[in-house]
């Protein structure tokens, strides 16, 4: 089961990432291999609309818009940090007709209607949310995705090799002392939060560049039960 621990509040995360700002881009040495792996399995070329939760500086969005999404595809990103929203907006300026970035209050509620998007992406964000918020994230992703749409995730995870096990244990130890020493992030197993009644596994891989373990996960939203049952299904899904 998921570890019990204290995660940063949304307002603590906002303060931290307002200060961290552009430095987030220096984390590519361990993030990029997992993001590359997600890209291989997310079929972004077929997506018409993408929603990103916790877009940071807009680095991943810029890469998707430049190299992987069709010229008509739209992007909506959100972040709790005003500094990150400013950086991402600036970075995505040349796509401003079809790419928007919003600041949120940190609640895990997506500003989109039901079944309105075909990709939900989030990289290195779920690992700083509480267990309850991670479950809400999956319920919200399921709500806004069309059936057959994909949730595409990368996150810090627990090691599966000797070196990466040592790294993730040390990381967790530091997190327990003070979450802000590691940006509020801790190693988690995304797979543990997935309700297989709602999601079909498309791809899962653990990557350990420089001994830092990441989980790349792509899930497909299963078709809904009939309309009469959908309210009940929604309350228990995700
Ligand atoms: C570790 S950074 C990752 C940023 C980016 N996705 C990347 O991979 O470079 C975490 C990001 O999530 C944002 N964040 C944290 N908690 C959030 C919340 N509750 N709602 C929206 N964004 C949040 C932070 O402001 C920060 O930009």
PDB file of C-alpha atoms and ligand atoms in Angstrom:
ATOM      1  CA  UNK A   1       0.000   0.000   0.000  1.00  0.00           C
ATOM      2  CA  UNK A   2       0.990   3.663  -0.389  1.00  0.00           C
ATOM      3  CA  UNK A   3       3.169   5.127   2.383  1.00  0.00           C
ATOM      4  CA  UNK A   4       1.511   7.386   4.943  1.00  0.00           C
ATOM      5  CA  UNK A   5       3.306  10.719   5.190  1.00  0.00           C
ATOM      6  CA  UNK A   6       2.786  14.440   5.217  1.00  0.00           C
ATOM      7  CA  UNK A   7       2.794  16.081   1.814  1.00  0.00           C
ATOM      8  CA  UNK A   8       3.101  19.825   1.099  1.00  0.00           C
ATOM      9  CA  UNK A   9      -0.161  21.771   1.130  1.00  0.00           C
ATOM     10  CA  UNK A  10      -1.090  23.439  -2.167  1.00  0.00           C
ATOM     11  CA  UNK A  11      -0.038  26.783  -0.743  1.00  0.00           C
ATOM     12  CA  UNK A  12       3.355  25.383   0.387  1.00  0.00           C
ATOM     13  CA  UNK A  13       3.839  23.871  -3.094  1.00  0.00           C
ATOM     14  CA  UNK A  14       2.971  27.236  -4.651  1.00  0.00           C
ATOM     15  CA  UNK A  15       5.536  29.045  -2.474  1.00  0.00           C
ATOM     16  CA  UNK A  16       8.211  26.425  -3.176  1.00  0.00           C
ATOM     17  CA  UNK A  17       7.710  26.379  -6.953  1.00  0.00           C
ATOM     18  CA  UNK A  18       7.405  30.152  -7.173  1.00  0.00           C
ATOM     19  CA  UNK A  19      10.954  30.230  -5.791  1.00  0.00           C
ATOM     20  CA  UNK A  20      12.220  27.215  -7.754  1.00  0.00           C
ATOM     21  CA  UNK A  21      10.953  28.576 -11.117  1.00  0.00           C
ATOM     22  CA  UNK A  22      13.338  27.978 -14.035  1.00  0.00           C
ATOM     23  CA  UNK A  23      15.528  25.638 -11.981  1.00  0.00           C
ATOM     24  CA  UNK A  24      12.872  22.981 -12.639  1.00  0.00           C
ATOM     25  CA  UNK A  25      14.336  22.555 -16.131  1.00  0.00           C
ATOM     26  CA  UNK A  26      17.586  21.248 -14.625  1.00  0.00           C
ATOM     27  CA  UNK A  27      15.763  18.064 -13.513  1.00  0.00           C
ATOM     28  CA  UNK A  28      15.788  16.734 -17.090  1.00  0.00           C
ATOM     29  CA  UNK A  29      18.707  14.376 -16.338  1.00  0.00           C
ATOM     30  CA  UNK A  30      16.308  11.991 -14.594  1.00  0.00           C
ATOM     31  CA  UNK A  31      12.951  13.180 -16.024  1.00  0.00           C
ATOM     32  CA  UNK A  32      13.695  13.041 -19.759  1.00  0.00           C
ATOM     33  CA  UNK A  33      14.141   9.242 -20.140  1.00  0.00           C
ATOM     34  CA  UNK A  34      10.706   8.628 -18.554  1.00  0.00           C
ATOM     35  CA  UNK A  35       9.109  11.374 -20.663  1.00  0.00           C
ATOM     36  CA  UNK A  36      10.691   9.913 -23.814  1.00  0.00           C
ATOM     37  CA  UNK A  37       9.211   6.556 -22.882  1.00  0.00           C
ATOM     38  CA  UNK A  38       5.755   8.078 -22.308  1.00  0.00           C
ATOM     39  CA  UNK A  39       5.920   9.781 -25.716  1.00  0.00           C
ATOM     40  CA  UNK A  40       6.597   6.465 -27.446  1.00  0.00           C
ATOM     41  CA  UNK A  41       3.387   4.972 -26.002  1.00  0.00           C
ATOM     42  CA  UNK A  42       1.008   7.969 -25.889  1.00  0.00           C
ATOM     43  CA  UNK A  43       0.313   8.317 -29.657  1.00  0.00           C
ATOM     44  CA  UNK A  44       0.239  12.107 -29.317  1.00  0.00           C
ATOM     45  CA  UNK A  45       0.035  12.420 -33.118  1.00  0.00           C
ATOM     46  CA  UNK A  46      -3.593  11.195 -32.879  1.00  0.00           C
ATOM     47  CA  UNK A  47      -4.585  13.608 -30.085  1.00  0.00           C
ATOM     48  CA  UNK A  48      -6.746  16.641 -30.748  1.00  0.00           C
ATOM     49  CA  UNK A  49      -6.735  18.057 -27.214  1.00  0.00           C
ATOM     50  CA  UNK A  50      -4.305  17.708 -24.329  1.00  0.00           C
ATOM     51  CA  UNK A  51      -4.731  18.768 -20.709  1.00  0.00           C
ATOM     52  CA  UNK A  52      -1.672  18.973 -18.453  1.00  0.00           C
ATOM     53  CA  UNK A  53      -1.864  19.080 -14.680  1.00  0.00           C
ATOM     54  CA  UNK A  54       1.139  20.861 -13.100  1.00  0.00           C
ATOM     55  CA  UNK A  55       2.793  22.084 -16.309  1.00  0.00           C
ATOM     56  CA  UNK A  56       5.757  23.749 -14.576  1.00  0.00           C
ATOM     57  CA  UNK A  57       7.829  25.819 -17.017  1.00  0.00           C
ATOM     58  CA  UNK A  58       5.993  24.377 -20.043  1.00  0.00           C
ATOM     59  CA  UNK A  59       9.011  22.355 -21.157  1.00  0.00           C
ATOM     60  CA  UNK A  60       7.102  19.132 -21.904  1.00  0.00           C
ATOM     61  CA  UNK A  61       4.221  21.054 -23.530  1.00  0.00           C
ATOM     62  CA  UNK A  62       6.622  22.911 -25.799  1.00  0.00           C
ATOM     63  CA  UNK A  63       8.204  19.633 -26.860  1.00  0.00           C
ATOM     64  CA  UNK A  64       4.802  18.080 -27.594  1.00  0.00           C
ATOM     65  CA  UNK A  65       3.540  21.092 -29.554  1.00  0.00           C
ATOM     66  CA  UNK A  66       6.767  21.344 -31.549  1.00  0.00           C
ATOM     67  CA  UNK A  67       7.451  17.689 -32.316  1.00  0.00           C
ATOM     68  CA  UNK A  68       4.505  15.415 -31.582  1.00  0.00           C
ATOM     69  CA  UNK A  69       1.059  17.026 -31.723  1.00  0.00           C
ATOM     70  CA  UNK A  70      -0.758  17.804 -34.956  1.00  0.00           C
ATOM     71  CA  UNK A  71      -0.933  21.445 -36.052  1.00  0.00           C
ATOM     72  CA  UNK A  72      -4.622  21.591 -35.057  1.00  0.00           C
ATOM     73  CA  UNK A  73      -4.269  20.019 -31.609  1.00  0.00           C
ATOM     74  CA  UNK A  74      -5.041  22.220 -28.607  1.00  0.00           C
ATOM     75  CA  UNK A  75      -3.234  22.297 -25.264  1.00  0.00           C
ATOM     76  CA  UNK A  76      -4.432  23.486 -21.851  1.00  0.00           C
ATOM     77  CA  UNK A  77      -1.992  23.471 -18.960  1.00  0.00           C
ATOM     78  CA  UNK A  78      -2.503  24.433 -15.332  1.00  0.00           C
ATOM     79  CA  UNK A  79      -0.260  25.015 -12.373  1.00  0.00           C
ATOM     80  CA  UNK A  80      -0.667  26.283  -8.824  1.00  0.00           C
ATOM     81  CA  UNK A  81       2.457  28.476  -9.108  1.00  0.00           C
ATOM     82  CA  UNK A  82       2.052  31.915 -10.685  1.00  0.00           C
ATOM     83  CA  UNK A  83       5.763  31.935 -11.575  1.00  0.00           C
ATOM     84  CA  UNK A  84       5.423  28.605 -13.414  1.00  0.00           C
ATOM     85  CA  UNK A  85       2.285  29.845 -15.202  1.00  0.00           C
ATOM     86  CA  UNK A  86       4.228  32.948 -16.325  1.00  0.00           C
ATOM     87  CA  UNK A  87       7.202  30.879 -17.536  1.00  0.00           C
ATOM     88  CA  UNK A  88       4.994  28.376 -19.377  1.00  0.00           C
ATOM     89  CA  UNK A  89       2.885  31.123 -20.980  1.00  0.00           C
ATOM     90  CA  UNK A  90       6.041  32.815 -22.221  1.00  0.00           C
ATOM     91  CA  UNK A  91       7.503  29.569 -23.513  1.00  0.00           C
ATOM     92  CA  UNK A  92       4.314  28.633 -25.382  1.00  0.00           C
ATOM     93  CA  UNK A  93       3.783  32.131 -26.797  1.00  0.00           C
ATOM     94  CA  UNK A  94       4.169  31.097 -30.394  1.00  0.00           C
ATOM     95  CA  UNK A  95       1.363  28.554 -29.937  1.00  0.00           C
ATOM     96  CA  UNK A  96      -0.899  31.023 -28.112  1.00  0.00           C
ATOM     97  CA  UNK A  97      -3.832  30.461 -30.503  1.00  0.00           C
ATOM     98  CA  UNK A  98      -4.119  26.835 -29.417  1.00  0.00           C
ATOM     99  CA  UNK A  99      -2.147  26.600 -26.168  1.00  0.00           C
ATOM    100  CA  UNK A 100      -3.322  28.174 -22.897  1.00  0.00           C
ATOM    101  CA  UNK A 101      -2.026  28.041 -19.332  1.00  0.00           C
ATOM    102  CA  UNK A 102      -4.119  28.705 -16.232  1.00  0.00           C
ATOM    103  CA  UNK A 103      -3.241  29.258 -12.599  1.00  0.00           C
ATOM    104  CA  UNK A 104      -5.307  27.117 -10.224  1.00  0.00           C
ATOM    105  CA  UNK A 105      -5.879  27.280  -6.482  1.00  0.00           C
ATOM    106  CA  UNK A 106      -4.248  23.859  -6.066  1.00  0.00           C
ATOM    107  CA  UNK A 107      -7.445  21.845  -5.782  1.00  0.00           C
ATOM    108  CA  UNK A 108      -7.458  18.773  -7.972  1.00  0.00           C
ATOM    109  CA  UNK A 109     -10.432  19.748 -10.070  1.00  0.00           C
ATOM    110  CA  UNK A 110      -9.844  20.047 -13.798  1.00  0.00           C
ATOM    111  CA  UNK A 111     -11.390  23.086 -15.552  1.00  0.00           C
ATOM    112  CA  UNK A 112     -12.867  20.994 -18.358  1.00  0.00           C
ATOM    113  CA  UNK A 113     -16.231  19.379 -19.002  1.00  0.00           C
ATOM    114  CA  UNK A 114     -16.898  15.635 -19.029  1.00  0.00           C
ATOM    115  CA  UNK A 115     -15.437  13.606 -21.928  1.00  0.00           C
ATOM    116  CA  UNK A 116     -13.902  16.678 -23.530  1.00  0.00           C
ATOM    117  CA  UNK A 117     -10.252  15.764 -24.059  1.00  0.00           C
ATOM    118  CA  UNK A 118      -8.242  12.869 -25.405  1.00  0.00           C
ATOM    119  CA  UNK A 119      -4.979  13.108 -23.426  1.00  0.00           C
ATOM    120  CA  UNK A 120      -4.351  14.010 -19.781  1.00  0.00           C
ATOM    121  CA  UNK A 121      -0.670  14.362 -18.971  1.00  0.00           C
ATOM    122  CA  UNK A 122       1.210  15.032 -15.759  1.00  0.00           C
ATOM    123  CA  UNK A 123       4.900  14.666 -15.058  1.00  0.00           C
ATOM    124  CA  UNK A 124       6.495  14.698 -11.604  1.00  0.00           C
ATOM    125  CA  UNK A 125       3.413  16.189  -9.956  1.00  0.00           C
ATOM    126  CA  UNK A 126       1.441  13.236  -8.565  1.00  0.00           C
ATOM    127  CA  UNK A 127       4.484  12.363  -6.451  1.00  0.00           C
ATOM    128  CA  UNK A 128       3.929  15.519  -4.429  1.00  0.00           C
ATOM    129  CA  UNK A 129       0.167  15.128  -3.918  1.00  0.00           C
ATOM    130  CA  UNK A 130      -1.520  13.430  -0.961  1.00  0.00           C
ATOM    131  CA  UNK A 131      -2.864   9.908  -1.500  1.00  0.00           C
ATOM    132  CA  UNK A 132      -6.388  11.344  -1.537  1.00  0.00           C
ATOM    133  CA  UNK A 133      -5.472  13.937  -4.185  1.00  0.00           C
ATOM    134  CA  UNK A 134      -3.817  11.271  -6.346  1.00  0.00           C
ATOM    135  CA  UNK A 135      -7.082   9.295  -6.284  1.00  0.00           C
ATOM    136  CA  UNK A 136      -9.002  12.472  -7.119  1.00  0.00           C
ATOM    137  CA  UNK A 137      -6.577  13.077  -9.999  1.00  0.00           C
ATOM    138  CA  UNK A 138      -7.449   9.690 -11.531  1.00  0.00           C
ATOM    139  CA  UNK A 139     -11.196  10.302 -11.046  1.00  0.00           C
ATOM    140  CA  UNK A 140     -10.892  13.728 -12.697  1.00  0.00           C
ATOM    141  CA  UNK A 141      -8.783  12.341 -15.555  1.00  0.00           C
ATOM    142  CA  UNK A 142     -11.402   9.657 -16.143  1.00  0.00           C
ATOM    143  CA  UNK A 143     -14.176  12.259 -16.036  1.00  0.00           C
ATOM    144  CA  UNK A 144     -12.681  14.577 -18.682  1.00  0.00           C
ATOM    145  CA  UNK A 145     -11.275  11.920 -21.021  1.00  0.00           C
ATOM    146  CA  UNK A 146     -13.243  10.486 -23.895  1.00  0.00           C
ATOM    147  CA  UNK A 147     -13.489   6.683 -23.787  1.00  0.00           C
ATOM    148  CA  UNK A 148     -10.259   5.434 -25.336  1.00  0.00           C
ATOM    149  CA  UNK A 149      -8.460   8.633 -24.252  1.00  0.00           C
ATOM    150  CA  UNK A 150      -5.142   8.251 -22.464  1.00  0.00           C
ATOM    151  CA  UNK A 151      -3.642   9.432 -19.210  1.00  0.00           C
ATOM    152  CA  UNK A 152       0.108   9.759 -19.665  1.00  0.00           C
ATOM    153  CA  UNK A 153       2.219  10.013 -16.526  1.00  0.00           C
ATOM    154  CA  UNK A 154       5.760  10.144 -15.242  1.00  0.00           C
ATOM    155  CA  UNK A 155       6.634  10.220 -11.585  1.00  0.00           C
ATOM    156  CA  UNK A 156       9.333   9.475  -9.069  1.00  0.00           C
ATOM    157  CA  UNK A 157       9.015   5.903  -7.939  1.00  0.00           C
ATOM    158  CA  UNK A 158      10.560   3.207  -5.780  1.00  0.00           C
ATOM    159  CA  UNK A 159      13.793   1.654  -7.037  1.00  0.00           C
ATOM    160  CA  UNK A 160      13.953  -1.776  -8.646  1.00  0.00           C
ATOM    161  CA  UNK A 161      17.753  -2.121  -8.810  1.00  0.00           C
ATOM    162  CA  UNK A 162      20.270  -2.024  -5.940  1.00  0.00           C
ATOM    163  CA  UNK A 163      21.434   1.533  -6.713  1.00  0.00           C
ATOM    164  CA  UNK A 164      17.937   2.897  -7.380  1.00  0.00           C
ATOM    165  CA  UNK A 165      16.595   1.237  -4.211  1.00  0.00           C
ATOM    166  CA  UNK A 166      19.292   3.013  -2.211  1.00  0.00           C
ATOM    167  CA  UNK A 167      18.504   6.326  -3.960  1.00  0.00           C
ATOM    168  CA  UNK A 168      14.745   6.038  -3.354  1.00  0.00           C
ATOM    169  CA  UNK A 169      15.235   5.010   0.295  1.00  0.00           C
ATOM    170  CA  UNK A 170      17.523   7.992   0.897  1.00  0.00           C
ATOM    171  CA  UNK A 171      15.065  10.278  -0.939  1.00  0.00           C
ATOM    172  CA  UNK A 172      12.186   9.007   1.225  1.00  0.00           C
ATOM    173  CA  UNK A 173      14.266   9.481   4.379  1.00  0.00           C
ATOM    174  CA  UNK A 174      14.962  13.116   3.444  1.00  0.00           C
ATOM    175  CA  UNK A 175      11.284  13.645   2.525  1.00  0.00           C
ATOM    176  CA  UNK A 176      10.241  12.381   5.970  1.00  0.00           C
ATOM    177  CA  UNK A 177      12.585  14.878   7.654  1.00  0.00           C
ATOM    178  CA  UNK A 178      11.363  17.821   5.568  1.00  0.00           C
ATOM    179  CA  UNK A 179       9.379  17.431   2.304  1.00  0.00           C
ATOM    180  CA  UNK A 180      10.575  20.802   0.977  1.00  0.00           C
ATOM    181  CA  UNK A 181      14.214  19.537   0.919  1.00  0.00           C
ATOM    182  CA  UNK A 182      13.154  17.389  -2.082  1.00  0.00           C
ATOM    183  CA  UNK A 183      10.590  19.760  -3.627  1.00  0.00           C
ATOM    184  CA  UNK A 184       7.742  18.002  -1.822  1.00  0.00           C
ATOM    185  CA  UNK A 185       8.221  14.913  -4.031  1.00  0.00           C
ATOM    186  CA  UNK A 186       8.553  11.349  -2.759  1.00  0.00           C
ATOM    187  CA  UNK A 187       8.826   7.987  -4.524  1.00  0.00           C
ATOM    188  CA  UNK A 188       5.386   6.469  -5.147  1.00  0.00           C
ATOM    189  CA  UNK A 189       3.965   3.577  -7.163  1.00  0.00           C
ATOM    190  CA  UNK A 190       1.347   5.143  -9.437  1.00  0.00           C
ATOM    191  CA  UNK A 191       0.108   1.695 -10.289  1.00  0.00           C
ATOM    192  CA  UNK A 192      -1.199   1.309  -6.717  1.00  0.00           C
ATOM    193  CA  UNK A 193      -3.748   4.083  -7.267  1.00  0.00           C
ATOM    194  CA  UNK A 194      -5.199   2.743 -10.515  1.00  0.00           C
ATOM    195  CA  UNK A 195      -8.714   1.319 -10.556  1.00  0.00           C
ATOM    196  CA  UNK A 196      -8.628  -1.365 -13.222  1.00  0.00           C
ATOM    197  CA  UNK A 197     -12.419  -1.124 -13.691  1.00  0.00           C
ATOM    198  CA  UNK A 198     -11.824   2.321 -15.235  1.00  0.00           C
ATOM    199  CA  UNK A 199      -8.390   1.964 -16.834  1.00  0.00           C
ATOM    200  CA  UNK A 200      -6.681  -0.430 -19.188  1.00  0.00           C
ATOM    201  CA  UNK A 201      -2.897  -0.598 -18.921  1.00  0.00           C
ATOM    202  CA  UNK A 202      -1.237   0.475 -22.164  1.00  0.00           C
ATOM    203  CA  UNK A 203       2.337   0.758 -20.909  1.00  0.00           C
ATOM    204  CA  UNK A 204       4.311   0.804 -17.673  1.00  0.00           C
ATOM    205  CA  UNK A 205       8.066   0.943 -17.200  1.00  0.00           C
ATOM    206  CA  UNK A 206      10.501   1.813 -14.432  1.00  0.00           C
ATOM    207  CA  UNK A 207      13.549   3.749 -15.649  1.00  0.00           C
ATOM    208  CA  UNK A 208      16.548   4.507 -13.454  1.00  0.00           C
ATOM    209  CA  UNK A 209      18.880   7.072 -15.081  1.00  0.00           C
ATOM    210  CA  UNK A 210      21.727   7.968 -12.676  1.00  0.00           C
ATOM    211  CA  UNK A 211      20.073   5.662 -10.152  1.00  0.00           C
ATOM    212  CA  UNK A 212      16.978   7.906  -9.835  1.00  0.00           C
ATOM    213  CA  UNK A 213      13.895   5.728 -10.413  1.00  0.00           C
ATOM    214  CA  UNK A 214      10.911   7.021 -12.414  1.00  0.00           C
ATOM    215  CA  UNK A 215       7.685   5.303 -13.377  1.00  0.00           C
ATOM    216  CA  UNK A 216       6.329   5.928 -16.881  1.00  0.00           C
ATOM    217  CA  UNK A 217       2.669   4.973 -17.134  1.00  0.00           C
ATOM    218  CA  UNK A 218       0.134   5.200 -19.965  1.00  0.00           C
ATOM    219  CA  UNK A 219      -3.454   4.104 -19.277  1.00  0.00           C
ATOM    220  CA  UNK A 220      -6.492   4.021 -21.530  1.00  0.00           C
ATOM    221  CA  UNK A 221      -9.881   5.170 -20.180  1.00  0.00           C
ATOM    222  CA  UNK A 222     -12.295   2.275 -20.543  1.00  0.00           C
ATOM    223  CA  UNK A 223     -15.722   2.845 -22.004  1.00  0.00           C
ATOM    224  CA  UNK A 224     -18.381   4.007 -19.503  1.00  0.00           C
ATOM    225  CA  UNK A 225     -21.214   1.876 -18.291  1.00  0.00           C
ATOM    226  CA  UNK A 226     -24.606   3.027 -19.638  1.00  0.00           C
ATOM    227  CA  UNK A 227     -25.821   6.545 -18.749  1.00  0.00           C
ATOM    228  CA  UNK A 228     -28.133   5.422 -15.947  1.00  0.00           C
ATOM    229  CA  UNK A 229     -25.125   4.120 -14.058  1.00  0.00           C
ATOM    230  CA  UNK A 230     -22.666   6.877 -14.884  1.00  0.00           C
ATOM    231  CA  UNK A 231     -23.150   8.971 -11.700  1.00  0.00           C
ATOM    232  CA  UNK A 232     -22.483   5.927  -9.568  1.00  0.00           C
ATOM    233  CA  UNK A 233     -19.572   4.912 -11.787  1.00  0.00           C
ATOM    234  CA  UNK A 234     -18.060   8.388 -11.539  1.00  0.00           C
ATOM    235  CA  UNK A 235     -18.183   8.454  -7.765  1.00  0.00           C
ATOM    236  CA  UNK A 236     -16.316   5.147  -7.552  1.00  0.00           C
ATOM    237  CA  UNK A 237     -13.947   5.483 -10.492  1.00  0.00           C
ATOM    238  CA  UNK A 238     -10.458   6.775 -10.947  1.00  0.00           C
TER     239      UNK A 238
HETATM  240  C1  LIG B   1       8.281  18.890  -9.827  1.00  0.00           C
HETATM  241  S1  LIG B   1       7.437  20.157 -10.677  1.00  0.00           S
HETATM  242  C2  LIG B   1       7.160  19.376 -12.281  1.00  0.00           C
HETATM  243  C3  LIG B   1       6.864  20.377 -13.340  1.00  0.00           C
HETATM  244  C4  LIG B   1       6.733  19.813 -14.753  1.00  0.00           C
HETATM  245  N1  LIG B   1       5.574  18.960 -14.883  1.00  0.00           N
HETATM  246  C5  LIG B   1       7.984  19.068 -15.128  1.00  0.00           C
HETATM  247  O1  LIG B   1       7.956  17.841 -15.279  1.00  0.00           O
HETATM  248  O2  LIG B   1       9.035  19.750 -15.292  1.00  0.00           O
HETATM  249  C6  LIG B   1       5.833  20.111  -9.953  1.00  0.00           C
HETATM  250  C7  LIG B   1       4.901  21.153 -10.529  1.00  0.00           C
HETATM  251  O3  LIG B   1       3.579  20.879 -10.040  1.00  0.00           O
HETATM  252  C8  LIG B   1       3.002  22.090  -9.605  1.00  0.00           C
HETATM  253  N2  LIG B   1       1.998  21.740  -8.588  1.00  0.00           N
HETATM  254  C9  LIG B   1       2.215  21.264  -7.345  1.00  0.00           C
HETATM  255  N3  LIG B   1       1.055  21.025  -6.717  1.00  0.00           N
HETATM  256  C10 LIG B   1       0.081  21.367  -7.594  1.00  0.00           C
HETATM  257  C11 LIG B   1      -1.349  21.378  -7.531  1.00  0.00           C
HETATM  258  N4  LIG B   1      -1.996  20.952  -6.431  1.00  0.00           N
HETATM  259  N5  LIG B   1      -2.047  21.810  -8.605  1.00  0.00           N
HETATM  260  C12 LIG B   1      -1.395  22.242  -9.720  1.00  0.00           C
HETATM  261  N6  LIG B   1      -0.041  22.273  -9.834  1.00  0.00           N
HETATM  262  C13 LIG B   1       0.682  21.835  -8.790  1.00  0.00           C
HETATM  263  C14 LIG B   1       4.171  22.911  -9.092  1.00  0.00           C
HETATM  264  O4  LIG B   1       3.900  24.287  -9.031  1.00  0.00           O
HETATM  265  C15 LIG B   1       5.239  22.558 -10.120  1.00  0.00           C
HETATM  266  O5  LIG B   1       5.184  23.406 -11.236  1.00  0.00           O
END
